[in-house]
Short mmCIF file of C-alpha atoms and ligand atoms in Angstrom, two decimals:
data_model
loop_
_atom_site.label_atom_id
_atom_site.label_comp_id
_atom_site.label_asym_id
_atom_site.label_seq_id
_atom_site.Cartn_x
_atom_site.Cartn_y
_atom_site.Cartn_z
CA MET A 902 5.40 23.47 -6.22
CA HIS A 903 7.16 20.68 -8.16
CA VAL A 904 7.62 17.37 -6.40
CA LEU A 905 9.66 14.37 -7.54
CA SER A 906 8.05 11.19 -6.20
CA VAL A 907 10.41 8.20 -6.22
CA VAL A 908 8.75 4.83 -5.93
CA SER A 909 9.31 1.19 -6.88
CA GLU A 910 5.75 0.46 -8.09
CA ILE A 911 2.87 2.52 -9.42
CA TYR A 912 -0.68 1.65 -10.49
CA PRO A 913 -1.69 1.01 -13.29
CA LEU A 914 1.77 0.13 -14.61
CA ILE A 915 3.16 -2.24 -11.99
CA LYS A 916 1.61 -3.31 -8.70
CA THR A 917 2.26 -5.80 -5.92
CA GLY A 918 0.19 -4.06 -3.23
CA GLY A 919 -1.18 -0.87 -1.78
CA LEU A 920 2.04 1.10 -2.33
CA ALA A 921 1.29 1.12 -6.06
CA ASP A 922 -2.28 2.29 -5.48
CA VAL A 923 -1.09 5.21 -3.35
CA ALA A 924 1.74 6.14 -5.73
CA GLY A 925 -0.73 6.14 -8.62
CA ALA A 926 -3.54 8.07 -6.93
CA LEU A 927 -1.78 10.68 -4.80
CA PRO A 928 -0.23 12.68 -7.70
CA LYS A 929 -3.69 13.17 -9.25
CA ALA A 930 -5.13 14.30 -5.92
CA LEU A 931 -2.20 16.64 -5.29
CA ALA A 932 -2.72 18.33 -8.66
CA SER A 933 -5.88 19.97 -7.34
CA GLN A 934 -3.82 21.30 -4.39
CA GLY A 935 -1.44 23.12 -6.74
CA VAL A 936 1.30 20.49 -6.39
CA THR A 937 2.61 18.94 -9.59
CA VAL A 938 4.21 15.52 -9.22
CA LEU A 939 6.71 13.79 -11.47
CA SER A 940 6.99 10.10 -10.57
CA LEU A 941 10.32 8.33 -11.07
CA VAL A 942 9.89 4.56 -11.50
CA PRO A 943 12.20 1.76 -12.65
CA GLY A 944 11.87 0.63 -16.25
CA TYR A 945 10.60 -2.89 -15.58
CA PRO A 946 9.38 -4.72 -18.71
CA GLN A 947 5.76 -4.34 -17.53
CA VAL A 948 6.23 -0.56 -17.37
CA LEU A 949 8.01 -0.23 -20.73
CA ALA A 950 5.39 -2.38 -22.47
CA GLN A 951 2.64 -0.01 -21.40
CA LEU A 952 4.52 3.16 -22.34
CA PRO A 953 5.47 2.71 -26.00
CA TYR A 954 5.57 6.48 -26.63
CA ARG A 955 7.99 7.57 -23.95
CA GLN A 956 10.57 10.16 -24.88
CA GLU A 957 14.20 10.01 -23.85
CA ILE A 958 15.10 13.20 -21.99
CA GLY A 959 18.62 12.45 -20.85
CA ARG A 960 21.21 9.99 -19.64
CA LEU A 961 22.84 9.64 -16.27
CA GLU A 962 26.35 8.22 -16.55
CA ALA A 963 28.22 6.28 -13.88
CA VAL A 964 25.33 5.53 -11.53
CA LEU A 965 27.10 2.91 -9.40
CA GLY A 966 28.70 1.58 -12.55
CA HIS A 967 25.59 1.82 -14.74
CA THR A 968 24.30 4.19 -17.39
CA ALA A 969 20.66 5.08 -16.93
CA ILE A 970 18.41 6.35 -19.70
CA VAL A 971 15.68 8.60 -18.36
CA SER A 972 12.54 8.88 -20.45
CA ARG A 973 9.34 10.77 -19.86
CA ALA A 974 5.79 9.63 -20.50
CA LYS A 975 2.27 10.66 -19.55
CA THR A 976 -0.48 8.18 -18.90
CA GLU A 977 -3.75 8.06 -16.93
CA GLY A 978 -3.15 11.44 -15.31
CA LEU A 979 0.43 10.57 -14.31
CA ASP A 980 3.59 12.37 -15.38
CA LEU A 981 6.33 9.75 -15.33
CA LEU A 982 10.08 9.53 -15.49
CA VAL A 983 11.17 6.01 -16.35
CA LEU A 984 14.64 4.88 -15.32
CA GLU A 985 15.94 2.44 -17.88
CA VAL A 986 18.84 0.29 -16.73
CA PRO A 987 18.16 -3.02 -18.51
CA ALA A 988 20.83 -4.96 -16.59
CA LEU A 989 18.99 -4.18 -13.35
CA PHE A 990 15.33 -3.85 -14.22
CA ASP A 991 14.64 -5.83 -17.40
CA ARG A 992 13.89 -9.16 -15.74
CA ALA A 993 11.29 -11.88 -16.10
CA GLY A 994 9.99 -11.92 -12.51
CA GLY A 995 8.27 -9.22 -10.43
CA PRO A 996 9.73 -5.95 -9.24
CA TYR A 997 11.49 -7.53 -6.24
CA VAL A 998 11.51 -11.29 -6.79
CA ASP A 999 12.38 -13.73 -9.55
CA GLU A 1000 10.03 -16.27 -11.11
CA ASP A 1001 10.54 -18.61 -8.13
CA ALA A 1002 9.52 -15.84 -5.72
CA SER A 1003 13.09 -15.43 -4.37
CA ASP A 1004 14.43 -11.93 -3.77
CA TYR A 1005 16.86 -10.79 -6.47
CA PRO A 1006 20.30 -10.98 -4.83
CA ASP A 1007 21.21 -7.53 -6.16
CA ASN A 1008 18.13 -5.71 -4.84
CA TRP A 1009 20.44 -3.46 -2.82
CA LEU A 1010 22.10 -2.31 -6.06
CA ARG A 1011 18.86 -1.99 -8.04
CA PHE A 1012 17.30 0.33 -5.49
CA ALA A 1013 20.52 2.17 -4.63
CA VAL A 1014 20.66 3.03 -8.34
CA LEU A 1015 17.04 4.22 -8.27
CA SER A 1016 17.82 6.38 -5.22
CA LEU A 1017 21.06 7.82 -6.56
CA ALA A 1018 19.46 8.59 -9.94
CA GLY A 1019 16.57 10.28 -8.10
CA ALA A 1020 19.01 12.37 -6.07
CA ARG A 1021 20.85 13.49 -9.20
CA ILE A 1022 17.60 14.37 -10.97
CA GLY A 1023 16.46 16.27 -7.87
CA LEU A 1024 19.69 18.25 -7.96
CA GLY A 1025 19.02 19.32 -11.54
CA GLU A 1026 21.30 17.08 -13.58
CA LEU A 1027 18.56 16.84 -16.20
CA GLN A 1028 18.53 20.56 -16.63
CA HIS A 1029 15.04 21.47 -17.64
CA LEU A 1030 13.42 19.64 -14.71
CA LYS A 1031 12.82 21.90 -11.73
CA ILE A 1032 12.32 20.04 -8.44
CA ASP A 1033 11.38 21.79 -5.18
CA LEU A 1034 11.01 18.74 -2.97
CA VAL A 1035 11.49 14.97 -3.19
CA HIS A 1036 8.97 12.46 -1.82
CA VAL A 1037 10.47 9.01 -1.30
CA HIS A 1038 8.42 5.89 -0.61
CA ASP A 1039 9.58 2.92 1.48
CA TRP A 1040 13.07 1.40 1.69
CA GLN A 1041 13.48 1.11 -2.07
CA ALA A 1042 13.83 4.90 -2.37
CA ALA A 1043 15.13 5.60 1.13
CA LEU A 1044 18.78 5.90 0.15
CA LEU A 1045 17.95 9.05 -1.84
CA PRO A 1046 18.16 11.53 1.07
CA VAL A 1047 21.33 9.75 2.25
CA TYR A 1048 22.96 10.51 -1.11
CA LEU A 1049 21.70 14.10 -1.00
CA ARG A 1050 22.99 14.84 2.49
CA HIS A 1051 26.20 12.80 2.58
CA ARG A 1052 27.43 12.67 -0.96
CA TYR A 1053 26.26 16.02 -2.30
CA ALA A 1054 25.93 18.03 0.95
CA SER A 1055 22.53 19.12 -0.36
CA THR A 1056 19.65 20.26 1.86
CA LEU A 1057 17.01 19.78 -0.85
CA PRO A 1058 13.80 19.05 1.13
CA VAL A 1059 12.83 15.38 1.42
CA VAL A 1060 9.69 13.75 2.79
CA CYS A 1061 9.95 10.00 3.42
CA THR A 1062 6.78 7.92 3.65
CA ILE A 1063 6.77 4.55 5.42
CA HIS A 1064 4.11 2.27 3.95
CA ASN A 1065 5.21 -0.77 5.90
CA LEU A 1066 7.95 -0.85 8.51
CA ALA A 1067 8.27 -4.62 8.16
CA PHE A 1068 10.26 -4.07 4.96
CA GLN A 1069 13.45 -2.17 5.73
CA GLY A 1070 16.00 -3.04 3.04
CA GLN A 1071 18.63 -4.60 5.31
CA PHE A 1072 21.80 -5.94 3.75
CA ALA A 1073 25.21 -7.25 4.81
CA PHE A 1074 27.77 -4.56 5.54
CA ASP A 1075 30.01 -5.75 2.72
CA ILE A 1076 27.89 -3.81 0.19
CA ALA A 1077 29.02 -0.57 1.90
CA PRO A 1078 32.09 0.15 -0.27
CA ARG A 1079 29.97 -0.27 -3.40
CA LEU A 1080 27.38 2.35 -2.45
CA ASP A 1081 29.68 5.23 -3.33
CA LEU A 1082 28.98 7.02 -0.07
CA PRO A 1083 31.42 8.71 2.31
CA SER A 1084 32.13 7.02 5.65
CA SER A 1085 29.94 9.62 7.42
CA ALA A 1086 26.91 7.85 5.89
CA LEU A 1087 27.98 4.42 7.04
CA ASP A 1088 28.08 4.94 10.78
CA VAL A 1089 25.46 4.15 13.40
CA ASP A 1090 23.81 7.57 13.15
CA CYS A 1091 22.83 6.84 9.57
CA LEU A 1092 22.98 3.53 7.66
CA GLU A 1093 24.69 1.11 10.05
CA TYR A 1094 22.16 -1.20 11.65
CA TYR A 1095 23.32 -3.97 13.99
CA GLY A 1096 26.45 -4.55 11.94
CA GLY A 1097 24.64 -4.37 8.58
CA ILE A 1098 23.27 -1.65 6.32
CA GLY A 1099 19.66 -0.49 6.66
CA PHE A 1100 18.33 1.56 3.75
CA LEU A 1101 15.15 2.64 5.53
CA LYS A 1102 17.06 3.56 8.66
CA GLY A 1103 19.24 5.89 6.59
CA GLY A 1104 16.18 7.42 4.95
CA LEU A 1105 14.48 8.06 8.28
CA THR A 1106 17.51 9.84 9.68
CA CYS A 1107 18.22 12.00 6.60
CA SER A 1108 14.69 13.13 5.62
CA ASP A 1109 13.19 16.38 6.85
CA ILE A 1110 9.80 14.84 7.50
CA VAL A 1111 8.75 11.23 7.94
CA THR A 1112 5.16 10.24 7.31
CA THR A 1113 3.30 7.01 7.57
CA VAL A 1114 -0.07 6.00 6.21
CA SER A 1115 -2.37 6.42 9.22
CA PRO A 1116 -2.21 8.40 12.47
CA THR A 1117 -2.67 5.23 14.55
CA TYR A 1118 0.26 3.48 12.86
CA SER A 1119 2.42 6.59 13.37
CA ARG A 1120 1.93 6.08 17.12
CA GLU A 1121 2.19 2.28 17.06
CA ILE A 1122 5.63 2.29 15.40
CA LEU A 1123 7.09 4.22 18.31
CA SER A 1124 6.65 1.13 20.47
CA PRO A 1125 8.94 -1.93 20.55
CA GLU A 1126 5.98 -4.19 19.58
CA LEU A 1127 5.39 -2.58 16.20
CA GLY A 1128 8.57 -0.53 15.77
CA MET A 1129 10.27 -3.55 14.16
CA GLY A 1130 13.63 -2.59 15.60
CA LEU A 1131 13.42 1.00 14.35
CA ASP A 1132 11.32 2.40 17.22
CA GLY A 1133 14.46 3.92 18.78
CA VAL A 1134 15.33 5.73 15.53
CA LEU A 1135 11.72 6.83 15.12
CA GLN A 1136 11.67 8.15 18.69
CA THR A 1137 14.51 10.48 17.74
CA ARG A 1138 12.43 11.72 14.78
CA ARG A 1139 9.23 11.93 16.77
CA SER A 1140 8.69 15.66 16.23
CA ALA A 1141 8.99 15.16 12.47
CA LEU A 1142 6.72 12.10 12.26
CA TYR A 1143 3.19 12.46 10.86
CA GLY A 1144 0.37 10.03 10.08
CA ILE A 1145 -1.79 10.72 7.04
CA VAL A 1146 -4.44 8.17 6.22
CA ASN A 1147 -4.55 6.81 2.66
CA GLY A 1148 -7.46 7.57 0.39
CA ILE A 1149 -8.82 5.64 -2.56
CA ASP A 1150 -8.89 6.46 -6.23
CA SER A 1151 -12.62 6.92 -6.61
CA GLU A 1152 -12.44 6.71 -10.40
CA VAL A 1153 -10.73 3.31 -10.42
CA TRP A 1154 -12.89 2.02 -7.55
CA ASN A 1155 -16.43 3.09 -8.41
CA PRO A 1156 -19.17 0.43 -8.54
CA ALA A 1157 -21.35 2.67 -10.72
CA VAL A 1158 -18.96 2.52 -13.67
CA ASP A 1159 -16.56 -0.35 -12.89
CA PRO A 1160 -15.81 -2.14 -16.20
CA TYR A 1161 -14.85 -5.36 -14.40
CA LEU A 1162 -18.35 -5.95 -13.02
CA PRO A 1163 -21.11 -8.04 -14.55
CA MET A 1164 -23.54 -5.46 -13.07
CA THR A 1165 -22.80 -1.88 -12.05
CA TYR A 1166 -24.74 -0.28 -9.17
CA ASP A 1167 -24.69 2.44 -6.58
CA VAL A 1168 -26.14 3.06 -3.14
CA ARG A 1169 -29.63 3.60 -4.60
CA SER A 1170 -29.61 0.42 -6.64
CA LEU A 1171 -28.13 -2.03 -4.15
CA ALA A 1172 -30.44 -4.84 -5.28
CA ARG A 1173 -28.46 -5.04 -8.55
CA ARG A 1174 -25.44 -6.09 -6.48
CA GLN A 1175 -27.03 -9.58 -6.19
CA GLN A 1176 -25.96 -10.34 -9.74
CA ASN A 1177 -22.32 -9.78 -8.86
CA ARG A 1178 -22.76 -11.98 -5.81
CA ALA A 1179 -24.20 -14.76 -7.96
CA ALA A 1180 -21.34 -14.35 -10.46
CA LEU A 1181 -18.77 -14.61 -7.66
CA LEU A 1182 -20.35 -17.81 -6.32
CA ARG A 1183 -20.42 -19.25 -9.84
CA ARG A 1184 -16.80 -18.34 -10.48
CA PHE A 1185 -15.78 -20.53 -7.52
CA CYS A 1186 -18.47 -23.20 -8.12
CA LEU A 1187 -19.90 -22.63 -4.63
CA VAL A 1188 -23.41 -23.43 -3.45
CA ASP A 1189 -25.52 -20.71 -1.84
CA HIS A 1190 -26.71 -22.09 1.49
CA ARG A 1191 -28.31 -18.72 2.28
CA GLY A 1192 -25.62 -17.69 4.74
CA PRO A 1193 -23.32 -14.71 4.11
CA LEU A 1194 -20.62 -14.76 1.44
CA PHE A 1195 -17.28 -13.90 3.08
CA ALA A 1196 -14.16 -12.97 1.15
CA ALA A 1197 -10.45 -12.40 1.72
CA LEU A 1198 -8.41 -10.46 -0.83
CA THR A 1199 -4.91 -10.24 0.48
CA ARG A 1200 -1.29 -11.24 0.50
CA LEU A 1201 -1.32 -14.65 2.21
CA THR A 1202 1.14 -13.80 4.97
CA TRP A 1203 1.50 -13.73 8.73
CA GLN A 1204 1.13 -9.91 8.74
CA LYS A 1205 -2.30 -10.28 7.15
CA GLY A 1206 -3.34 -13.02 9.61
CA ALA A 1207 -3.99 -15.30 6.62
CA ASP A 1208 -2.94 -18.31 8.73
CA MET A 1209 -6.12 -17.76 10.77
CA LEU A 1210 -8.42 -18.09 7.76
CA PRO A 1211 -8.93 -21.88 8.14
CA ALA A 1212 -10.26 -21.35 11.69
CA ALA A 1213 -12.64 -18.67 10.45
CA ALA A 1214 -13.65 -20.89 7.53
CA GLU A 1215 -15.05 -23.48 9.93
CA GLU A 1216 -17.20 -20.87 11.60
CA VAL A 1217 -18.41 -19.64 8.22
CA VAL A 1218 -19.37 -23.16 7.16
CA ALA A 1219 -21.14 -23.77 10.48
CA HIS A 1220 -23.35 -20.77 9.71
CA GLY A 1221 -24.20 -21.94 6.20
CA GLY A 1222 -21.96 -19.30 4.67
CA CYS A 1223 -19.31 -19.35 1.96
CA LEU A 1224 -15.78 -17.96 1.81
CA VAL A 1225 -13.77 -17.00 -1.26
CA ILE A 1226 -10.07 -16.28 -0.95
CA CYS A 1227 -7.92 -14.56 -3.54
CA GLY A 1228 -4.25 -14.08 -2.76
CA GLN A 1229 -0.75 -15.44 -2.83
CA GLY A 1230 2.24 -15.51 -0.55
CA ASP A 1231 3.44 -17.94 2.07
CA ARG A 1232 3.52 -21.48 0.59
CA ALA A 1233 2.49 -23.14 3.89
CA ILE A 1234 -0.55 -20.87 4.20
CA GLU A 1235 -1.49 -21.48 0.57
CA SER A 1236 -1.47 -25.22 1.10
CA ALA A 1237 -3.46 -25.03 4.37
CA LEU A 1238 -6.09 -23.04 2.50
CA GLN A 1239 -6.00 -25.51 -0.38
CA ASN A 1240 -6.79 -28.33 2.07
CA CYS A 1241 -9.58 -26.28 3.56
CA ALA A 1242 -11.10 -25.60 0.11
CA GLU A 1243 -10.94 -29.30 -0.74
CA ARG A 1244 -12.58 -30.24 2.53
CA TYR A 1245 -15.51 -27.83 2.12
CA ARG A 1246 -15.95 -27.82 -1.64
CA GLU A 1247 -19.41 -26.26 -1.63
CA HIS A 1248 -18.43 -23.50 0.79
CA ILE A 1249 -14.81 -22.48 0.32
CA GLY A 1250 -13.19 -21.25 -2.89
CA LEU A 1251 -9.52 -20.39 -3.36
CA HIS A 1252 -7.69 -18.55 -6.13
CA VAL A 1253 -3.94 -18.56 -5.58
CA GLY A 1254 -2.56 -15.68 -7.60
CA TYR A 1255 -3.00 -12.03 -8.41
CA SER A 1256 -6.09 -11.05 -10.37
CA GLU A 1257 -7.23 -7.49 -10.91
CA ASP A 1258 -10.67 -8.42 -12.30
CA LEU A 1259 -11.36 -10.90 -9.50
CA ALA A 1260 -10.35 -8.25 -6.95
CA HIS A 1261 -13.10 -5.98 -8.26
CA LEU A 1262 -15.69 -8.78 -8.44
CA ILE A 1263 -14.88 -9.76 -4.85
CA VAL A 1264 -15.61 -6.33 -3.37
CA ALA A 1265 -18.69 -6.02 -5.58
CA GLY A 1266 -20.11 -9.47 -4.85
CA SER A 1267 -19.14 -10.53 -1.34
CA ASP A 1268 -21.18 -9.63 1.74
CA ILE A 1269 -18.29 -9.42 4.20
CA LEU A 1270 -14.60 -8.82 3.53
CA VAL A 1271 -12.28 -10.12 6.26
CA GLN A 1272 -8.94 -8.56 7.13
CA PRO A 1273 -7.52 -10.15 10.29
CA SER A 1274 -4.15 -8.34 10.09
CA ARG A 1275 -1.66 -8.58 12.96
CA PHE A 1276 -0.54 -5.08 12.02
CA GLU A 1277 -1.76 -2.85 9.22
CA PRO A 1278 -0.20 0.52 8.42
CA CYS A 1279 -3.37 1.60 6.62
CA GLY A 1280 -4.98 -1.08 4.47
CA LEU A 1281 -6.87 -0.25 1.30
CA THR A 1282 -9.07 -3.28 0.66
CA GLN A 1283 -11.37 -2.38 3.55
CA LEU A 1284 -11.83 1.06 1.96
CA TYR A 1285 -12.63 -0.44 -1.44
CA ALA A 1286 -14.99 -2.92 0.24
CA MET A 1287 -16.95 -0.14 1.95
CA ARG A 1288 -17.35 1.81 -1.27
CA TYR A 1289 -18.76 -1.35 -2.89
CA GLY A 1290 -21.12 -2.27 -0.04
CA ALA A 1291 -19.10 -5.27 1.25
CA ILE A 1292 -18.87 -4.97 5.03
CA PRO A 1293 -15.31 -5.12 6.40
CA LEU A 1294 -14.55 -7.41 9.31
CA VAL A 1295 -11.15 -6.33 10.60
CA SER A 1296 -8.75 -6.65 13.48
CA ARG A 1297 -8.40 -3.53 15.61
CA THR A 1298 -4.93 -2.36 14.59
CA GLY A 1299 -3.30 0.46 12.62
CA GLY A 1300 -5.35 2.00 9.86
CA LEU A 1301 -8.05 -0.65 10.22
CA SER A 1302 -8.94 0.62 13.68
CA GLU A 1303 -9.52 4.17 12.50
CA THR A 1304 -11.22 3.59 9.14
CA ILE A 1305 -13.93 1.20 10.35
CA ILE A 1306 -16.65 1.97 12.91
CA ASP A 1307 -17.61 -1.20 14.76
CA ALA A 1308 -21.25 -2.27 14.54
CA ASN A 1309 -21.82 -2.26 18.29
CA GLU A 1310 -25.25 -1.44 19.67
CA ALA A 1311 -24.57 2.27 20.11
CA ALA A 1312 -23.10 2.72 16.62
CA MET A 1313 -25.97 0.75 15.08
CA ALA A 1314 -28.53 2.86 16.90
CA ARG A 1315 -26.85 6.07 15.73
CA GLU A 1316 -26.57 4.63 12.21
CA VAL A 1317 -22.84 5.26 11.95
CA ALA A 1318 -21.47 1.70 11.95
CA THR A 1319 -19.52 0.58 8.89
CA GLY A 1320 -18.09 -2.83 9.82
CA PHE A 1321 -16.90 -5.23 12.50
CA GLN A 1322 -13.74 -5.04 14.57
CA PHE A 1323 -12.16 -7.66 16.78
CA HIS A 1324 -9.38 -7.79 19.31
CA PRO A 1325 -7.05 -9.43 20.32
CA VAL A 1326 -5.80 -10.74 16.99
CA GLU A 1327 -6.13 -14.45 17.53
CA PRO A 1328 -8.30 -17.22 16.07
CA HIS A 1329 -10.78 -17.29 18.91
CA SER A 1330 -11.78 -13.62 18.70
CA PHE A 1331 -11.69 -13.75 14.90
CA ARG A 1332 -14.19 -16.63 14.98
CA GLU A 1333 -16.29 -14.75 17.48
CA ALA A 1334 -16.44 -11.76 15.13
CA VAL A 1335 -17.43 -14.05 12.24
CA ARG A 1336 -20.25 -15.34 14.41
CA ARG A 1337 -21.34 -11.80 15.22
CA ALA A 1338 -21.34 -10.84 11.54
CA CYS A 1339 -23.41 -13.91 10.62
CA GLU A 1340 -26.01 -12.97 13.20
CA ALA A 1341 -26.13 -9.37 11.99
CA TYR A 1342 -26.49 -10.59 8.39
CA SER A 1343 -29.63 -12.51 9.24
CA ASP A 1344 -31.47 -9.24 9.95
CA ARG A 1345 -31.63 -8.19 6.31
CA SER A 1346 -33.10 -4.73 6.74
CA SER A 1347 -30.54 -3.58 9.29
CA TRP A 1348 -27.86 -5.22 7.10
CA SER A 1349 -28.76 -3.08 4.10
CA GLY A 1350 -28.65 -0.04 6.42
CA LEU A 1351 -25.12 -1.04 7.36
CA GLN A 1352 -24.20 -1.39 3.69
CA ARG A 1353 -25.54 2.07 2.89
CA GLN A 1354 -23.59 3.61 5.78
CA ALA A 1355 -20.38 1.91 4.61
CA MET A 1356 -20.94 3.05 1.03
CA LYS A 1357 -21.38 6.64 2.12
CA ALA A 1358 -18.17 6.78 4.18
CA ASP A 1359 -15.85 9.25 2.48
CA PHE A 1360 -12.32 8.01 1.87
CA SER A 1361 -11.55 10.07 -1.20
CA TRP A 1362 -8.02 11.48 -1.34
CA GLU A 1363 -9.12 15.08 -0.98
CA ARG A 1364 -8.49 15.61 2.72
CA SER A 1365 -5.32 13.53 2.87
CA ALA A 1366 -3.87 15.15 -0.25
CA ALA A 1367 -4.47 18.55 1.39
CA GLN A 1368 -2.47 17.33 4.40
CA TYR A 1369 0.43 16.18 2.22
CA ALA A 1370 0.33 19.53 0.39
CA GLN A 1371 0.40 21.38 3.69
CA LEU A 1372 3.44 19.39 4.86
CA PHE A 1373 5.24 19.88 1.54
CA GLU A 1374 4.59 23.64 1.64
CA ALA A 1375 5.79 23.93 5.25
CA VAL A 1376 9.01 22.02 4.58
CA TRP A 1377 9.71 23.88 1.38
CA GLY A 1378 8.87 27.22 3.04
CA ALA A 1379 11.28 26.53 5.93
CA TRP A 1380 14.02 25.58 3.48
CA HIS A 1381 13.43 28.61 1.32
CA GLN A 1382 13.47 30.99 4.27
CA SER A 1383 16.75 29.63 5.52
CA THR A 1384 18.05 30.03 1.93
CA GLY A 1385 19.00 26.46 1.45
CA GLY A 1386 19.69 25.70 5.09
CA SER A 1387 17.53 23.44 7.16
CA ALA A 1388 14.12 22.38 5.91
CA ARG A 1389 12.95 21.10 9.28
CA ALA A 1390 9.49 22.46 9.96
CA SER A 1391 6.67 21.69 12.30
CA VAL A 1392 3.10 21.55 11.10
CA ASP A 1393 -0.30 21.21 12.73
CA LEU A 1394 -2.24 18.98 10.39
CA PRO A 1395 -5.99 19.64 10.27
P1 LIG B 1438 -0.75 -4.33 1.23
O1 LIG B 1438 -0.21 -3.24 0.42
O2 LIG B 1438 -0.14 -4.44 2.59
O3 LIG B 1438 -0.76 -5.66 0.53
P2 LIG B 1438 -3.30 -2.89 1.04
O4 LIG B 1438 -4.63 -3.24 1.60
O5 LIG B 1438 -2.79 -1.54 1.28
O6 LIG B 1438 -2.30 -4.01 1.56
O7 LIG B 1438 -3.32 -3.04 -0.52
C1 LIG B 1438 -3.50 -4.25 -1.18
C2 LIG B 1438 -3.82 -3.95 -2.63
O8 LIG B 1438 -3.53 -5.10 -3.40
C3 LIG B 1438 -5.28 -3.64 -2.86
O9 LIG B 1438 -5.39 -2.81 -4.01
C4 LIG B 1438 -5.86 -5.04 -3.17
O10 LIG B 1438 -7.02 -4.96 -3.93
C5 LIG B 1438 -4.73 -5.64 -3.95
N1 LIG B 1438 -4.63 -7.08 -3.89
C6 LIG B 1438 -4.22 -7.84 -2.84
N2 LIG B 1438 -4.19 -9.15 -3.18
C7 LIG B 1438 -4.60 -9.20 -4.46
C8 LIG B 1438 -4.79 -10.27 -5.40
N3 LIG B 1438 -4.54 -11.52 -5.06
N4 LIG B 1438 -5.23 -9.97 -6.63
C9 LIG B 1438 -5.48 -8.68 -6.98
N5 LIG B 1438 -5.32 -7.64 -6.15
C10 LIG B 1438 -4.88 -7.89 -4.92
C1 LIG B 1439 1.61 -1.15 2.77
C2 LIG B 1439 0.78 -1.49 3.98
C3 LIG B 1439 -0.69 -1.17 3.82
C4 LIG B 1439 -0.88 0.19 3.17
C5 LIG B 1439 -0.11 0.26 1.87
C6 LIG B 1439 -0.25 1.60 1.15
O1 LIG B 1439 1.70 -2.16 1.86
O2 LIG B 1439 0.95 -2.84 4.37
O3 LIG B 1439 -1.32 -1.20 5.08
O4 LIG B 1439 -2.26 0.42 2.92
O5 LIG B 1439 1.25 0.07 2.12
O6 LIG B 1439 0.16 2.67 1.96
#
């Protein structure tokens, strides 16, 4: 089966978060399930710079007023189609924001072009590419099935994956005439959303199957609390909604061979991990007061509960611990953390920014990785942390609740615990969990047992990739049987 994956970021070429990790790892995992994936990504400068040997395979004319060059390249196990539209993608900032961190005002056009180009490629406009099914990720690609259904009357199977419902691609209705879609696509049963246009809403209504990145989150988004205004739409797609938990790329995230680490190690040589811990403390000029070394590696936003880090920091300091924070985001949170780091110079270290090498050193050197998210579709850092023997301390929500086994008495006795969970998500219970972790850390032999259990937890992509493959096959099979009719299928995932 040949799948076209359409996505706005992909590791290792361009990354702002977990979406890129998933887009980069899933195709490799699907290959062993007999599914070949071509990934269509925008030709941002960061992407083009890393793919000097790409080959032009065709041009798409008149894509919402633009000509797009499509080139193909292979790298790191990925088969890529790069969409080159310099006027839209060749910009100095990131994939979504300019150098001042403001959204590009024409994001609607940039990602409508990506979606329309993807639809046309899916329909065979670049003749030698055979596509059986399209997999679209998040709002940036969500217009693709809308183009297929409404502009081309095509039933080509589409699976839409929601990585984070908080980002929906909502725009003023006045962009509608410029989308080149018939009026059937613009009404309330498709794109219209409270008087505006919602890209993700359109994608959810026009795809055959909707998935999200953990079973728990797939249930949570059906409620008004976490449905972010789309719970009603999702309720109507309930029978087509599946949750498949993310995996991790165990080649990129492997402490035994990780090139970013001062010292590599595995579960049998845990003592060597100390050298990474010492390097992490040195990097932030912190003093080891013999308490645990906590870390946060995250976007500094309300979703991630980063505003609660100063409260937790006080608890950490009170227990003679240290805390290193690496992230960027909300300016007010950044400055609160800056104040905190200045106040407790020996204990708290802050790196505002994105740093791949520091990310690896953090999971390899810290004792406890905190993730106090208010909601979390899946979360990947807790999975990386476990593989590296850093114990996750997480709020009980979304993917965090199902990937971490709380170190309560029963789980400790049965030797199955892998981390700490807290609930409700507020500073008091977060601090309480920090206290609990500090106490557990002081019993060093049971702590190393906990580390070994976490390191052995299996979050490779194998099982989840098999679930995606099963869904793809079912949808494609239903479509094929109805000879191009409906591709709606129902599947019992293992
Ligand atoms: P989200 O996608 O919501 O931000 P995830 O946990 O799914 O959350 O993925 C976050 C990814 O981004 C992980 O790969 C993590 O290591 C990485 N990351 C987050 N912040 C930084 C940072 N400041 N520097 C480097 N990597 C980061
Ligand atoms: C989103 C979510 C995160 C998830 C990631 C990859 O960014 O916030 O929870 O792990 O996508 O699916």
